[in-house]
Short mmCIF file of C-alpha atoms in Angstrom, two decimals:
data_model
loop_
_atom_site.label_atom_id
_atom_site.label_comp_id
_atom_site.label_asym_id
_atom_site.label_seq_id
_atom_site.Cartn_x
_atom_site.Cartn_y
_atom_site.Cartn_z
CA UNK A 1 -28.65 -21.49 -4.46
CA UNK A 2 -26.06 -24.17 -2.88
CA UNK A 3 -23.42 -22.73 -0.73
CA UNK A 4 -20.59 -23.46 -3.38
CA UNK A 5 -22.74 -21.20 -5.69
CA UNK A 6 -22.90 -18.66 -3.04
CA UNK A 7 -18.90 -18.36 -2.40
CA UNK A 8 -18.35 -18.26 -6.50
CA UNK A 9 -20.98 -15.54 -6.48
CA UNK A 10 -19.05 -13.68 -3.64
CA UNK A 11 -16.13 -13.72 -5.53
CA UNK A 12 -17.30 -12.57 -8.51
CA UNK A 13 -18.91 -9.46 -6.48
CA UNK A 14 -15.77 -9.14 -5.12
CA UNK A 15 -13.88 -8.61 -8.37
CA UNK A 16 -16.29 -6.80 -10.15
CA UNK A 17 -17.73 -4.27 -7.35
CA UNK A 18 -14.61 -4.12 -4.87
CA UNK A 19 -16.90 -4.90 -1.90
CA UNK A 20 -19.54 -6.99 -0.43
CA UNK A 21 -22.26 -5.77 2.22
CA UNK A 22 -23.48 -9.10 3.77
CA UNK A 23 -27.21 -7.39 4.50
CA UNK A 24 -27.14 -6.21 1.09
CA UNK A 25 -26.28 -9.45 -0.62
CA UNK A 26 -28.33 -11.59 1.90
CA UNK A 27 -31.40 -9.51 0.72
CA UNK A 28 -30.64 -10.29 -2.85
CA UNK A 29 -30.37 -13.54 -2.74
CA UNK A 30 -33.36 -14.26 -0.43
CA UNK A 31 -31.22 -16.08 2.31
CA UNK A 32 -30.32 -15.10 5.73
CA UNK A 33 -27.11 -12.31 6.44
CA UNK A 34 -25.51 -15.63 8.95
CA UNK A 35 -25.40 -17.58 5.75
CA UNK A 36 -23.12 -14.94 3.68
CA UNK A 37 -21.15 -14.05 7.07
CA UNK A 38 -20.42 -17.90 7.11
CA UNK A 39 -19.56 -17.79 3.52
CA UNK A 40 -17.33 -15.02 4.32
CA UNK A 41 -15.52 -16.43 7.15
CA UNK A 42 -14.91 -19.56 5.22
CA UNK A 43 -13.28 -17.35 2.08
CA UNK A 44 -11.40 -15.55 4.73
CA UNK A 45 -9.79 -18.47 6.13
CA UNK A 46 -8.82 -19.61 3.11
CA UNK A 47 -6.93 -16.26 2.03
CA UNK A 48 -9.57 -15.27 -0.63
CA UNK A 49 -11.00 -11.81 1.21
CA UNK A 50 -10.32 -9.60 3.97
CA UNK A 51 -13.39 -9.29 6.27
CA UNK A 52 -14.33 -6.03 7.73
CA UNK A 53 -17.48 -4.75 9.35
CA UNK A 54 -20.65 -5.52 7.85
CA UNK A 55 -19.10 -7.58 4.71
CA UNK A 56 -15.61 -7.99 2.87
CA UNK A 57 -13.26 -6.53 0.83
CA UNK A 58 -10.76 -8.09 -1.66
CA UNK A 59 -7.64 -9.18 0.14
CA UNK A 60 -4.10 -7.74 -1.33
CA UNK A 61 -1.66 -9.70 -3.36
CA UNK A 62 1.00 -7.99 -1.40
CA UNK A 63 0.87 -10.11 0.98
CA UNK A 64 2.91 -12.73 -0.92
CA UNK A 65 6.40 -13.79 0.02
CA UNK A 66 9.08 -11.15 -0.93
CA UNK A 67 10.73 -13.25 -3.70
CA UNK A 68 7.22 -13.62 -5.42
CA UNK A 69 6.54 -9.90 -5.27
CA UNK A 70 9.75 -8.82 -6.80
CA UNK A 71 8.18 -10.21 -10.10
CA UNK A 72 4.29 -8.22 -9.38
CA UNK A 73 3.84 -5.48 -11.56
CA UNK A 74 7.47 -4.65 -12.35
CA UNK A 75 6.93 -2.17 -14.95
CA UNK A 76 4.22 -0.23 -12.86
CA UNK A 77 6.45 -0.29 -9.70
CA UNK A 78 9.23 1.22 -11.71
CA UNK A 79 7.05 3.87 -13.25
CA UNK A 80 6.15 4.64 -9.64
CA UNK A 81 9.61 5.10 -8.49
CA UNK A 82 10.72 7.26 -11.27
CA UNK A 83 7.48 9.96 -10.39
CA UNK A 84 8.91 9.44 -6.72
CA UNK A 85 12.32 10.02 -7.15
CA UNK A 86 11.21 13.29 -8.66
CA UNK A 87 10.05 14.56 -5.69
CA UNK A 88 13.43 14.28 -3.82
CA UNK A 89 15.28 17.59 -3.54
CA UNK A 90 18.71 18.41 -3.49
CA UNK A 91 20.05 18.23 0.14
CA UNK A 92 16.95 16.74 1.66
CA UNK A 93 16.05 13.86 4.30
CA UNK A 94 14.51 11.10 3.07
CA UNK A 95 12.91 8.00 4.58
CA UNK A 96 12.41 4.82 2.88
CA UNK A 97 9.64 2.18 3.64
CA UNK A 98 10.99 -1.32 3.00
CA UNK A 99 9.32 -3.39 0.05
CA UNK A 100 9.82 -4.28 -3.49
CA UNK A 101 8.51 -0.76 -4.92
CA UNK A 102 10.53 1.11 -2.57
CA UNK A 103 13.33 -0.97 -3.71
CA UNK A 104 12.56 0.04 -7.28
CA UNK A 105 12.41 3.45 -5.97
CA UNK A 106 16.05 3.51 -4.43
CA UNK A 107 17.51 1.83 -7.70
CA UNK A 108 15.44 4.76 -9.71
CA UNK A 109 17.80 7.99 -7.77
CA UNK A 110 19.88 9.14 -9.97
CA UNK A 111 23.50 8.48 -9.29
CA UNK A 112 24.34 11.93 -8.56
CA UNK A 113 21.76 12.88 -5.87
CA UNK A 114 23.04 14.20 -2.88
CA UNK A 115 20.64 13.61 -0.07
CA UNK A 116 20.61 11.75 3.36
CA UNK A 117 18.36 8.84 3.08
CA UNK A 118 17.15 6.83 6.19
CA UNK A 119 15.81 3.42 6.25
CA UNK A 120 15.02 0.39 7.55
CA UNK A 121 15.44 -2.21 4.94
CA UNK A 122 18.82 -3.50 4.19
CA UNK A 123 17.97 -4.26 1.17
CA UNK A 124 16.95 -0.68 -0.01
CA UNK A 125 20.27 0.52 1.83
CA UNK A 126 22.17 -2.08 -0.45
CA UNK A 127 20.84 -0.50 -3.61
CA UNK A 128 22.31 2.74 -2.73
CA UNK A 129 25.97 1.80 -2.12
CA UNK A 130 26.87 2.85 -5.29
CA UNK A 131 25.17 6.48 -5.05
CA UNK A 132 28.19 8.38 -3.76
CA UNK A 133 26.56 11.57 -2.89
CA UNK A 134 23.82 9.74 -0.70
CA UNK A 135 24.34 9.30 2.93
CA UNK A 136 22.56 6.23 4.10
CA UNK A 137 21.48 5.69 7.64
CA UNK A 138 20.39 2.35 8.34
CA UNK A 139 17.85 1.39 11.04
CA UNK A 140 18.58 -1.44 13.09
CA UNK A 141 16.26 -4.20 14.99
CA UNK A 142 13.97 -7.32 14.66
CA UNK A 143 14.20 -8.48 11.08
CA UNK A 144 10.92 -9.34 9.65
CA UNK A 145 11.73 -11.03 6.44
CA UNK A 146 8.25 -10.91 4.77
CA UNK A 147 9.03 -6.97 3.72
CA UNK A 148 12.96 -7.60 4.65
CA UNK A 149 12.71 -4.58 6.93
CA UNK A 150 13.55 -3.94 10.70
CA UNK A 151 10.89 -3.89 13.26
CA UNK A 152 10.28 -3.56 16.68
CA UNK A 153 11.44 -1.58 19.87
CA UNK A 154 14.80 -1.16 19.07
CA UNK A 155 14.07 0.16 15.52
CA UNK A 156 11.18 2.33 16.77
CA UNK A 157 13.52 4.13 19.08
CA UNK A 158 15.96 4.65 16.67
CA UNK A 159 13.62 6.16 14.65
CA UNK A 160 12.23 8.55 17.00
CA UNK A 161 15.92 10.62 16.38
CA UNK A 162 14.81 11.44 12.87
CA UNK A 163 13.51 14.46 11.07
CA UNK A 164 13.07 14.07 7.41
CA UNK A 165 11.25 16.21 4.97
CA UNK A 166 9.55 13.38 2.76
CA UNK A 167 8.46 9.29 3.84
CA UNK A 168 7.77 7.14 1.30
CA UNK A 169 5.45 4.81 2.74
CA UNK A 170 4.82 1.32 1.05
CA UNK A 171 1.32 -0.72 2.06
CA UNK A 172 -0.57 -3.82 0.77
CA UNK A 173 -3.88 -2.00 0.65
CA UNK A 174 -5.14 1.34 -0.23
CA UNK A 175 -9.09 1.37 0.38
CA UNK A 176 -11.41 4.36 0.82
CA UNK A 177 -13.12 2.43 3.94
CA UNK A 178 -9.90 0.89 5.71
CA UNK A 179 -7.42 3.53 4.64
CA UNK A 180 -3.66 2.31 4.11
CA UNK A 181 -3.24 -1.11 5.52
CA UNK A 182 -0.72 -3.79 5.89
CA UNK A 183 -0.80 -7.64 6.85
CA UNK A 184 1.64 -7.61 10.48
CA UNK A 185 1.03 -5.62 13.25
CA UNK A 186 4.14 -4.86 14.06
CA UNK A 187 5.25 -3.69 10.51
CA UNK A 188 2.25 -1.37 11.12
CA UNK A 189 3.50 0.10 14.22
CA UNK A 190 6.93 0.98 12.55
CA UNK A 191 5.21 2.29 9.36
CA UNK A 192 2.87 4.71 11.61
CA UNK A 193 6.55 5.68 13.86
CA UNK A 194 8.36 6.56 10.46
CA UNK A 195 5.58 8.81 9.12
CA UNK A 196 5.35 10.70 12.59
CA UNK A 197 9.23 11.66 11.71
CA UNK A 198 8.63 13.20 8.30
CA UNK A 199 6.78 16.66 6.96
CA UNK A 200 5.20 14.71 4.36
CA UNK A 201 4.33 11.33 3.53
CA UNK A 202 3.60 9.65 -0.07
CA UNK A 203 2.09 6.28 -0.59
CA UNK A 204 3.77 4.12 -2.91
CA UNK A 205 0.82 2.06 -4.24
CA UNK A 206 0.89 -0.29 -7.36
CA UNK A 207 -2.11 -0.95 -9.14
CA UNK A 208 -2.82 -4.89 -7.14
CA UNK A 209 -2.95 -2.60 -4.07
CA UNK A 210 -5.94 -0.16 -5.06
CA UNK A 211 -8.95 -1.30 -3.44
CA UNK A 212 -7.63 -4.24 -1.53
CA UNK A 213 -7.42 -4.38 2.08
CA UNK A 214 -5.12 -6.06 4.78
CA UNK A 215 -5.86 -6.69 8.29
CA UNK A 216 -3.82 -3.68 10.01
CA UNK A 217 -4.09 -0.06 9.21
CA UNK A 218 -1.09 2.12 9.20
CA UNK A 219 -2.68 5.41 8.89
CA UNK A 220 -5.71 6.79 7.49
CA UNK A 221 -5.95 8.19 3.88
CA UNK A 222 -5.83 11.94 5.60
CA UNK A 223 -2.73 11.80 6.78
CA UNK A 224 -0.59 11.24 3.83
CA UNK A 225 0.33 14.38 1.14
CA UNK A 226 -0.62 11.86 -1.78
CA UNK A 227 -0.73 8.33 -3.31
CA UNK A 228 1.57 7.62 -6.08
CA UNK A 229 -0.15 4.67 -8.26
CA UNK A 230 -0.07 3.35 -11.77
CA UNK A 231 -3.86 2.57 -11.31
CA UNK A 232 -6.06 3.92 -13.81
CA UNK A 233 -7.41 7.30 -13.53
CA UNK A 234 -11.12 5.46 -14.19
CA UNK A 235 -10.78 2.93 -11.48
CA UNK A 236 -13.18 2.99 -9.28
CA UNK A 237 -11.02 3.10 -6.20
CA UNK A 238 -9.00 5.74 -7.69
CA UNK A 239 -11.93 7.66 -8.37
CA UNK A 240 -13.34 7.47 -4.75
CA UNK A 241 -10.15 8.62 -3.74
CA UNK A 242 -10.35 11.96 -5.50
CA UNK A 243 -13.60 12.34 -4.20
CA UNK A 244 -12.33 11.89 -0.78
CA UNK A 245 -9.76 14.88 -1.31
CA UNK A 246 -6.74 12.33 -1.74
CA UNK A 247 -4.32 13.68 -3.74
CA UNK A 248 -3.49 11.12 -6.65
CA UNK A 249 -0.59 11.18 -8.65
CA UNK A 250 -0.90 8.50 -11.38
CA UNK A 251 2.03 7.27 -13.61
CA UNK A 252 -0.29 5.48 -15.72
CA UNK A 253 -0.38 5.86 -19.66
CA UNK A 254 -3.64 6.21 -19.65
CA UNK A 255 -3.77 8.95 -17.63
CA UNK A 256 -3.88 12.24 -19.43
CA UNK A 257 -0.92 14.78 -18.89
CA UNK A 258 -3.63 17.37 -17.48
CA UNK A 259 -4.73 15.18 -14.77
CA UNK A 260 -1.87 13.89 -13.74
CA UNK A 261 -0.57 17.72 -13.57
CA UNK A 262 -4.05 18.89 -11.66
CA UNK A 263 -3.03 15.73 -9.52
CA UNK A 264 0.12 17.19 -8.09
CA UNK A 265 -1.52 20.63 -6.97
#
């Protein structure tokens, strides 16, 4: 098999199986493990996969620029936003992460909601200007333009004074092996800081992020109260999350009502 054919096969395996184990595939194809690892390096350099120890995982489409992501999974993000908004109680203090799904959540909040919203996203803060009973606290710092959020020492220091009921976390990858990941180390650190300031953290993960991975770990799956997603209940990663004991709040129309209710328990 030519190298180009192997790389095509690798991409097909990532698509159908959601992972590649270099040792196993090398044995299957009768080539050296080094050859498979070299192929994976080339694919990773081209932005086509995320290398991990022993193989590779699908790369997240959510690493695209902010404007591009605004047009991805719009309907799914709106369903996720509606489900997340239902978790916010009157008078609670809530931290909203940045990103397009969290922006959808800000827009989905009832106009008469009375709550305190803390965010490090100027776009999320601006979306709440028309909510007269929402008190908005905007964390300042260096602007990370990919997600339109502030990061860095000043932002982290400001976050340390917050005590919130909920944190709605945005990530670019949700995978049973790598946990919750994102594409920038400073942004990952800021997300961890915010998660430590809330009693419960819920992940907002549209379907393209399920089963994908990015370079920097935010949190292990065990640290969150649940994952809200529009991925189908029979999606392999969703099934694996359930086996790991992760609470999955499904909003896809294919989720039976009884399963969606059970995931909230």
